[in-house]
Amino acid sequence: MEQIRIKKLTDRMNQFRETLLDTRQNVCSERALWTTKAYKEHEMDQIVLKRAYMLKEVLAHMSIYIEDETLLVGNQASSNRAAPIFPEYAMDWVIRELDDFDKRNGDRFYITEETKENLREIYPYWKGRTLQDKAYAAYPESAKLIYDLGIIRNEGNITSGDAHLAVDYEGLLKYGLNHYRHRTEEKLSSLDLTVFDDMKRSYFYQAILIVLDSVEQFAGRYAQLAEEKAASATPARAAELKEIARICRKVPMEPAASFQEALQSLWFVHLILQIESNGHSLSFGRFDQYCLPYYEMSRQDGMTCEAAEELLVNLWLKTMTINKVRSSGHSKFAAGSPMYQNVTIGGQTTDKKDAVNELSWLVLETVAATHLPQPNLSVRYFSRMSQPFMDACITVIKQGFGMPAFNNDEIIIPALMAQGVHEEDAYNYSAIGCVEVGVPGKWGYRCTGMSYLNFPKTLMTALNDGVDLNTGEKICTGTGHFLQMESFEDVLHAWDQAARQLIKQGVILDNCADMVVEQEVPDILCSTLVADCIQRGKHLKEGGAVYDMISQLQVGVANLGDSLAALKKNVYENQVISRKDLWDALVSDFQTPDGARIQKLLLDAPKYGNDDDYVDELVVKGYDTYLDEIKKYKNTRYKRGVIGGQYFPGTSSVAANIAQGASTPATPDGRRSGEPLAEGCSPQHAVDVNGPTSVFKSVSKLKTKEIAGGVLLNQKVSPSMLVEKEDCLKLSALLRTFFDVLKGYHVQYNVVSKETMLDAQVHPEKHKDLIVRVAGYSTFFNLLSTATQNDIIERTEQNF
Amino acid sequence: MNAFLFNIQKFSVHDGPGIRTSIFFKGCNLRCRWCANPESQCAEPQTFTNTKTGEVSPVGKAYSIADIMHEVLKDKAFYEHSGGGVTLTGGEVFLQLDFALELCAALQKEKIHIAIETAGAVPLPRFQSLVGQVDLIYMDLKHYNDQKHKDGTGISNDQILQNMAWAARHTNLIVRIPVIPGFNDRLEDAKAFGTLLAQMDVPQVQLLPFHQMGDQKYNYLGWDYAYANQKALTKEALEPFREIIANKGVNVKNGAN
């Protein structure tokens, strides 16, 4: 193919899309009720069996329906975009916020009185039994203090499941679940129950068999429903429903033999994984690679290109039906209720050839035509990517819904190999969630998504001799107070010492959360579909995956460097601000008599994002502490069979930069108290005034190859700047330079004008499908809180 | 030797091929009434006063060759990948000719593509000395009529036309016409421009529609702006104007790309 063709949706898919856009987000209590019943009945069972019985109960009884427009079936909750409640993870916040769901500023959910009543009724059972209750109780005292003060956050890790992975969809389609069933039966029958480890394995294998039966029955329920509906449908629809019924009796248990069978099989499993656990960033992996054989098969059998497109659109619309409700506090970190269901296309095959195929083009075209925040589309860039495909990506970027994002093979493959990933697996990586990467079907949970560390707040604590400025609590051993720091080296030393202690506390929180997740909420289906869980007889949290490396998130990397530069320049080199005046200005949020002068001097200091070595080197230096310290730590799967078992650094921050900024005092970069922090490795908003080449140069000075977990960069471009073909070619050259020469990791674009966003704040009804890129994912502008909306509006617009 | 500049702009994409860095020389021998960079006119340091905040910031800074090369080389990878380079613009680059020549030598040593953008109102030998060192030259033509040219810019177009005719024959030349409402935007003007450009055999012409990107700068300088309330022109509106010129056999397009 040479040129992208973004077609209109078919009438019925358009109808499906419109209905979804008009659907209010509800809260659904069905899963919570069935889960409670199963847990009560299986109190005595081993946890893996209890989890299997839970899934069985839910799949057997939850409401199912088939939308009039759809060719692919399977629903997550009692209505589309309704968010189920997962009581085994956390219930306190659910009950506490029941009456506030529909009053939130952002991420609003509607809930009926009946649902509230249902949830209140089961609450007493869950008191003290949830993941959150048990993990919090297990937190060691020092780490608990840090958690309570909000210095390090990992609420998401103890209030929901893990996910953040792509399971082996290739194997699923090729072999069907029956293959996994037979393998499990074989393994089970060969166990020697006098051996302790075999005894443990036996429960896991039994759990898999229960779950696979439940999945088969669940698909059967849809087959039956489709047949029932066919009886009263128009002849054309009846034929479709009968075909749906046939397919549901076949997949996901049997191998797929057509495009529709493949997509249905995929959807069933993808869906059930999101009923089994409420972890998000459950990704599709390299969709264009493993689905290609089924696409080609059907095309040869006479499927038209239009029919293939409709099926794809149908699948993308289905991803939009999945939802998740988070606590109001956690919503601020993941604004716009994102599910981060990533689809990766392009890149290279394991034999290093261009992997772009006919299906890659169709995915790009149909995601563009569907134009919704889900799925989250990533394109693997590599230096030999064809210009027509690059142009096609830019055409889609121009549409302004933040997709596709680019991940760069040229840095990611060597970075993964440096972490111990085998070459053929490294060439097969896919994006997970937003910017991070893993090997589909072989990698455990959370290649990203562990705890968040707030860098600027850590710096302020370091300058305050280890005492948190907001609460007066001593949270780490200090090296003295800023007022006594005679040289800039003292400042760097203080940062280094404080940061190392807090990084260590973050690891303690992570490991403690992981320990309790392993004990309380193992995922059976998810483990079934990741190599080598069946082989080892271990679920993912026990070390079942081939690879298991995790990364954390940091907030305000740029603010740290900018702060160090402003201190160095003004206090130690030019000596235009005394330490006392600066400190007084910071703690009073620049309200001292000469606070305005001081703030201006700080703001005028060199800022990261402008290709200025003075400050960029300090960003690198500040980050070196993190790189050096995090290397030392292992996760709970270390030496339990996995390759890795360690941390690797990454710089995502999702929307945490706003929430964490709100509790961060004024900082030496001139940022006022409460203002948002910088996200990922992006510069602080509105300080990168030298254009995109300078931003790329600054970002490229980070030790990207060591930051294998992801280096997130957001850029905003005014749509008027991408009108001319010539401008698009220049964007293409810009990106290729960033990736080929500077070895950048990732970049994503927001191409929505400031005017449009300002108008959407005043007239949300006119912009119900306005989509913006937040930080590694896209979401509806209308779902965001005013603070997040403003944050996006304020990002520096790069002009072309 | 130092030059006095008012800006170094990275990722400049409308002043030549590829991704470029534009070097803005301060000081100009024309006084175009519509000038979008009024701070480019005086060769001396000035200040901008933000009319909202009262904040005062300096305009213009001295740079050595080394200073400029330090900035320029930062984006070398982007020039190489995009077929871009450096554009010397202003103000009027010829008013700091010796420096410009030295800068060109430094850029040539780094094998960087050089473009200049000039009104070209300097004696031919001086004009030739710099033009001979660059890869691409943009010349502005504000008016075909000498009196009108004087009214709009303060100087005659004699020298400009003489240099342009030479450049058309001897250099890689693109002529740019800023189309200014009420000054040179009538269809008769297009006809006359077309005739003149065809006569000189100018290889390529670009029409730049009048815009209002500079109006805030007049406020910041505390200057009156003759075109303060004039609406910007669109590329589309210039199409009939362009067609007339094209009909004279001139290769002409709307916009700077």
mmCIF file of N, CA and C in Angstrom, chain A residues 524-601:
data_model
loop_
_atom_site.group_PDB
_atom_site.id
_atom_site.type_symbol
_atom_site.label_atom_id
_atom_site.label_comp_id
_atom_site.label_asym_id
_atom_site.label_seq_id
_atom_site.Cartn_x
_atom_site.Cartn_y
_atom_site.Cartn_z
ATOM 1 N N ILE A 524 -5.676 -16.679 37.561
ATOM 2 C CA ILE A 524 -5.476 -18.016 37.006
ATOM 3 C C ILE A 524 -5.452 -17.999 35.473
ATOM 4 N N LEU A 525 -6.470 -17.383 34.860
ATOM 5 C CA LEU A 525 -6.494 -17.379 33.397
ATOM 6 C C LEU A 525 -5.279 -16.647 32.843
ATOM 7 N N CYS A 526 -4.976 -15.514 33.449
ATOM 8 C CA CYS A 526 -3.844 -14.710 32.990
ATOM 9 C C CYS A 526 -2.556 -15.531 33.064
ATOM 10 N N SER A 527 -2.374 -16.265 34.158
ATOM 11 C CA SER A 527 -1.164 -17.082 34.306
ATOM 12 C C SER A 527 -1.133 -18.214 33.283
ATOM 13 N N THR A 528 -2.327 -18.754 32.965
ATOM 14 C CA THR A 528 -2.390 -19.843 31.989
ATOM 15 C C THR A 528 -1.766 -19.432 30.663
ATOM 16 N N LEU A 529 -1.933 -18.157 30.327
ATOM 17 C CA LEU A 529 -1.558 -17.684 28.997
ATOM 18 C C LEU A 529 -0.225 -16.950 28.966
ATOM 19 N N VAL A 530 0.580 -17.120 30.001
ATOM 20 C CA VAL A 530 1.932 -16.557 29.954
ATOM 21 C C VAL A 530 2.926 -17.700 30.170
ATOM 22 N N ALA A 531 3.864 -17.801 29.238
ATOM 23 C CA ALA A 531 4.903 -18.841 29.380
ATOM 24 C C ALA A 531 5.822 -18.424 30.532
ATOM 25 N N ASP A 532 6.322 -19.299 31.373
ATOM 26 C CA ASP A 532 6.165 -20.729 31.462
ATOM 27 C C ASP A 532 5.360 -21.134 32.695
ATOM 28 N N CYS A 533 4.242 -20.463 32.932
ATOM 29 C CA CYS A 533 3.513 -20.739 34.173
ATOM 30 C C CYS A 533 3.068 -22.204 34.255
ATOM 31 N N ILE A 534 2.526 -22.735 33.150
ATOM 32 C CA ILE A 534 2.045 -24.118 33.202
ATOM 33 C C ILE A 534 3.230 -25.065 33.379
ATOM 34 N N GLN A 535 4.263 -24.803 32.607
ATOM 35 C CA GLN A 535 5.456 -25.652 32.690
ATOM 36 C C GLN A 535 5.987 -25.714 34.125
ATOM 37 N N ARG A 536 6.044 -24.559 34.775
ATOM 38 C CA ARG A 536 6.631 -24.515 36.125
ATOM 39 C C ARG A 536 5.624 -24.816 37.222
ATOM 40 N N GLY A 537 4.340 -24.782 36.850
ATOM 41 C CA GLY A 537 3.325 -24.982 37.877
ATOM 42 C C GLY A 537 3.256 -23.820 38.858
ATOM 43 N N LYS A 538 3.535 -22.647 38.342
ATOM 44 C CA LYS A 538 3.537 -21.459 39.200
ATOM 45 C C LYS A 538 2.705 -20.369 38.559
ATOM 46 N N HIS A 539 1.913 -19.665 39.337
ATOM 47 C CA HIS A 539 1.223 -18.518 38.753
ATOM 48 C C HIS A 539 2.208 -17.354 38.638
ATOM 49 N N LEU A 540 1.756 -16.290 37.979
ATOM 50 C CA LEU A 540 2.689 -15.213 37.633
ATOM 51 C C LEU A 540 3.404 -14.625 38.847
ATOM 52 N N LYS A 541 2.679 -14.466 39.927
ATOM 53 C CA LYS A 541 3.283 -13.816 41.092
ATOM 54 C C LYS A 541 4.254 -14.733 41.832
ATOM 55 N N GLU A 542 4.198 -16.019 41.493
ATOM 56 C CA GLU A 542 5.142 -16.950 42.114
ATOM 57 C C GLU A 542 6.419 -17.098 41.298
ATOM 58 N N GLY A 543 6.474 -16.385 40.172
ATOM 59 C CA GLY A 543 7.657 -16.509 39.323
ATOM 60 C C GLY A 543 7.399 -17.399 38.129
ATOM 61 N N GLY A 544 6.180 -17.366 37.609
ATOM 62 C CA GLY A 544 5.830 -18.225 36.484
ATOM 63 C C GLY A 544 6.303 -17.723 35.129
ATOM 64 N N ALA A 545 6.562 -16.425 35.019
ATOM 65 C CA ALA A 545 6.861 -15.848 33.697
ATOM 66 C C ALA A 545 8.302 -16.095 33.285
ATOM 67 N N VAL A 546 8.535 -16.122 31.975
ATOM 68 C CA VAL A 546 9.909 -16.225 31.468
ATOM 69 C C VAL A 546 10.705 -15.001 31.926
ATOM 70 N N TYR A 547 10.131 -13.818 31.663
ATOM 71 C CA TYR A 547 10.793 -12.567 32.067
ATOM 72 C C TYR A 547 9.959 -11.887 33.141
ATOM 73 N N ASP A 548 10.625 -11.303 34.108
ATOM 74 C CA ASP A 548 9.894 -10.552 35.122
ATOM 75 C C ASP A 548 10.749 -9.383 35.591
ATOM 76 N N MET A 549 10.565 -8.272 34.927
ATOM 77 C CA MET A 549 11.263 -7.050 35.339
ATOM 78 C C MET A 549 10.213 -5.969 35.468
ATOM 79 N N ILE A 550 10.359 -5.151 36.470
ATOM 80 C CA ILE A 550 9.319 -4.153 36.735
ATOM 81 C C ILE A 550 9.935 -2.770 36.778
ATOM 82 N N SER A 551 9.101 -1.771 36.610
ATOM 83 C CA SER A 551 9.629 -0.425 36.775
ATOM 84 C C SER A 551 8.625 0.454 37.497
ATOM 85 N N GLN A 552 9.174 1.515 38.058
ATOM 86 C CA GLN A 552 8.368 2.458 38.831
ATOM 87 C C GLN A 552 8.124 3.706 38.003
ATOM 88 N N LEU A 553 7.450 4.644 38.585
ATOM 89 C CA LEU A 553 7.194 5.897 37.897
ATOM 90 C C LEU A 553 7.798 7.030 38.714
ATOM 91 N N GLN A 554 8.274 8.030 37.988
ATOM 92 C CA GLN A 554 8.789 9.202 38.694
ATOM 93 C C GLN A 554 8.065 10.432 38.213
ATOM 94 N N VAL A 555 7.895 11.330 39.123
ATOM 95 C CA VAL A 555 7.192 12.552 38.778
ATOM 96 C C VAL A 555 8.142 13.724 38.955
ATOM 97 N N GLY A 556 8.190 14.577 37.936
ATOM 98 C CA GLY A 556 8.967 15.806 38.081
ATOM 99 C C GLY A 556 10.460 15.658 37.863
ATOM 100 N N VAL A 557 10.867 14.803 36.937
ATOM 101 C CA VAL A 557 12.292 14.673 36.616
ATOM 102 C C VAL A 557 12.838 16.037 36.161
ATOM 103 N N ALA A 558 12.084 16.704 35.290
ATOM 104 C CA ALA A 558 12.534 18.005 34.773
ATOM 105 C C ALA A 558 12.613 19.044 35.892
ATOM 106 N N ASN A 559 11.645 19.020 36.802
ATOM 107 C CA ASN A 559 11.662 20.018 37.880
ATOM 108 C C ASN A 559 12.893 19.858 38.760
ATOM 109 N N LEU A 560 13.320 18.621 38.944
ATOM 110 C CA LEU A 560 14.519 18.383 39.745
ATOM 111 C C LEU A 560 15.717 19.062 39.089
ATOM 112 N N GLY A 561 15.917 18.780 37.791
ATOM 113 C CA GLY A 561 17.063 19.358 37.087
ATOM 114 C C GLY A 561 16.987 20.875 37.020
ATOM 115 N N ASP A 562 15.800 21.385 36.707
ATOM 116 C CA ASP A 562 15.624 22.841 36.637
ATOM 117 C C ASP A 562 15.907 23.488 38.000
ATOM 118 N N SER A 563 15.484 22.811 39.062
ATOM 119 C CA SER A 563 15.706 23.354 40.418
ATOM 120 C C SER A 563 17.193 23.370 40.740
ATOM 121 N N LEU A 564 17.870 22.281 40.415
ATOM 122 C CA LEU A 564 19.307 22.228 40.686
ATOM 123 C C LEU A 564 20.029 23.332 39.908
ATOM 124 N N ALA A 565 19.634 23.524 38.649
ATOM 125 C CA ALA A 565 20.287 24.547 37.821
ATOM 126 C C ALA A 565 20.046 25.942 38.390
ATOM 127 N N ALA A 566 18.821 26.208 38.814
ATOM 128 C CA ALA A 566 18.500 27.542 39.340
ATOM 129 C C ALA A 566 19.259 27.803 40.632
ATOM 130 N N LEU A 567 19.403 26.777 41.472
ATOM 131 C CA LEU A 567 20.167 26.935 42.719
ATOM 132 C C LEU A 567 21.639 27.194 42.413
ATOM 133 N N LYS A 568 22.184 26.367 41.523
ATOM 134 C CA LYS A 568 23.598 26.471 41.194
ATOM 135 C C LYS A 568 23.914 27.868 40.658
ATOM 136 N N LYS A 569 23.100 28.310 39.714
ATOM 137 C CA LYS A 569 23.370 29.578 39.037
ATOM 138 C C LYS A 569 23.194 30.768 39.986
ATOM 139 N N ASN A 570 22.057 30.817 40.663
ATOM 140 C CA ASN A 570 21.716 32.027 41.422
ATOM 141 C C ASN A 570 22.347 32.085 42.805
ATOM 142 N N VAL A 571 22.434 30.934 43.471
ATOM 143 C CA VAL A 571 22.909 30.952 44.853
ATOM 144 C C VAL A 571 24.416 30.759 44.920
ATOM 145 N N TYR A 572 24.914 29.813 44.129
ATOM 146 C CA TYR A 572 26.334 29.458 44.301
ATOM 147 C C TYR A 572 27.253 30.124 43.288
ATOM 148 N N GLU A 573 26.821 30.333 42.060
ATOM 149 C CA GLU A 573 27.717 30.952 41.067
ATOM 150 C C GLU A 573 27.587 32.476 41.061
ATOM 151 N N ASN A 574 26.414 32.964 40.741
ATOM 152 C CA ASN A 574 26.240 34.419 40.645
ATOM 153 C C ASN A 574 26.012 35.064 42.010
ATOM 154 N N GLN A 575 25.641 34.270 42.972
ATOM 155 C CA GLN A 575 25.370 34.743 44.335
ATOM 156 C C GLN A 575 24.435 35.946 44.359
ATOM 157 N N VAL A 576 23.358 35.859 43.595
ATOM 158 C CA VAL A 576 22.396 36.962 43.562
ATOM 159 C C VAL A 576 21.209 36.715 44.501
ATOM 160 N N ILE A 577 21.145 35.520 45.061
ATOM 161 C CA ILE A 577 20.122 35.244 46.076
ATOM 162 C C ILE A 577 20.827 34.564 47.244
ATOM 163 N N SER A 578 20.566 35.036 48.449
ATOM 164 C CA SER A 578 21.174 34.365 49.609
ATOM 165 C C SER A 578 20.365 33.121 49.918
ATOM 166 N N ARG A 579 21.006 32.181 50.611
ATOM 167 C CA ARG A 579 20.295 30.943 50.921
ATOM 168 C C ARG A 579 19.075 31.222 51.778
ATOM 169 N N LYS A 580 19.244 32.184 52.718
ATOM 170 C CA LYS A 580 18.132 32.486 53.616
ATOM 171 C C LYS A 580 16.960 33.088 52.839
ATOM 172 N N ASP A 581 17.263 34.049 51.982
ATOM 173 C CA ASP A 581 16.181 34.684 51.211
ATOM 174 C C ASP A 581 15.472 33.659 50.329
ATOM 175 N N LEU A 582 16.275 32.776 49.738
ATOM 176 C CA LEU A 582 15.673 31.782 48.848
ATOM 177 C C LEU A 582 14.763 30.843 49.650
ATOM 178 N N TRP A 583 15.283 30.381 50.759
ATOM 179 C CA TRP A 583 14.500 29.426 51.563
ATOM 180 C C TRP A 583 13.190 30.077 52.040
ATOM 181 N N ASP A 584 13.311 31.316 52.539
ATOM 182 C CA ASP A 584 12.098 32.008 53.007
ATOM 183 C C ASP A 584 11.096 32.181 51.865
ATOM 184 N N ALA A 585 11.633 32.510 50.692
ATOM 185 C CA ALA A 585 10.742 32.696 49.536
ATOM 186 C C ALA A 585 10.036 31.380 49.190
ATOM 187 N N LEU A 586 10.777 30.274 49.233
ATOM 188 C CA LEU A 586 10.179 28.986 48.855
ATOM 189 C C LEU A 586 9.099 28.570 49.852
ATOM 190 N N VAL A 587 9.407 28.651 51.138
ATOM 191 C CA VAL A 587 8.424 28.150 52.108
ATOM 192 C C VAL A 587 7.208 29.069 52.208
ATOM 193 N N SER A 588 7.353 30.313 51.753
ATOM 194 C CA SER A 588 6.186 31.208 51.778
ATOM 195 C C SER A 588 5.525 31.269 50.403
ATOM 196 N N ASP A 589 5.927 30.392 49.506
ATOM 197 C CA ASP A 589 5.402 30.406 48.134
ATOM 198 C C ASP A 589 5.619 31.776 47.487
ATOM 199 N N PHE A 590 6.829 32.303 47.641
ATOM 200 C CA PHE A 590 7.269 33.567 47.035
ATOM 201 C C PHE A 590 6.481 34.779 47.558
ATOM 202 N N GLN A 591 5.979 34.675 48.796
ATOM 203 C CA GLN A 591 5.224 35.807 49.351
ATOM 204 C C GLN A 591 6.098 36.734 50.198
ATOM 205 N N THR A 592 7.397 36.470 50.275
ATOM 206 C CA THR A 592 8.283 37.390 51.003
ATOM 207 C C THR A 592 8.397 38.690 50.214
ATOM 208 N N PRO A 593 8.884 39.782 50.888
ATOM 209 C CA PRO A 593 8.939 41.087 50.198
ATOM 210 C C PRO A 593 9.649 41.027 48.840
ATOM 211 N N ASP A 594 10.768 40.297 48.773
ATOM 212 C CA ASP A 594 11.423 40.225 47.456
ATOM 213 C C ASP A 594 11.161 38.882 46.768
ATOM 214 N N GLY A 595 10.042 38.249 47.131
ATOM 215 C CA GLY A 595 9.691 36.942 46.559
ATOM 216 C C GLY A 595 9.548 36.994 45.048
ATOM 217 N N ALA A 596 8.967 38.081 44.548
ATOM 218 C CA ALA A 596 8.747 38.187 43.102
ATOM 219 C C ALA A 596 10.080 38.263 42.362
ATOM 220 N N ARG A 597 11.023 39.034 42.914
ATOM 221 C CA ARG A 597 12.343 39.147 42.283
ATOM 222 C C ARG A 597 13.023 37.779 42.258
ATOM 223 N N ILE A 598 12.940 37.100 43.387
ATOM 224 C CA ILE A 598 13.597 35.796 43.487
ATOM 225 C C ILE A 598 12.967 34.808 42.501
ATOM 226 N N GLN A 599 11.639 34.820 42.448
ATOM 227 C CA GLN A 599 10.976 33.880 41.536
ATOM 228 C C GLN A 599 11.403 34.140 40.093
ATOM 229 N N LYS A 600 11.525 35.438 39.751
ATOM 230 C CA LYS A 600 11.913 35.753 38.378
ATOM 231 C C LYS A 600 13.328 35.243 38.068
ATOM 232 N N LEU A 601 14.249 35.454 39.014
ATOM 233 C CA LEU A 601 15.608 34.952 38.810
ATOM 234 C C LEU A 601 15.609 33.435 38.627
#
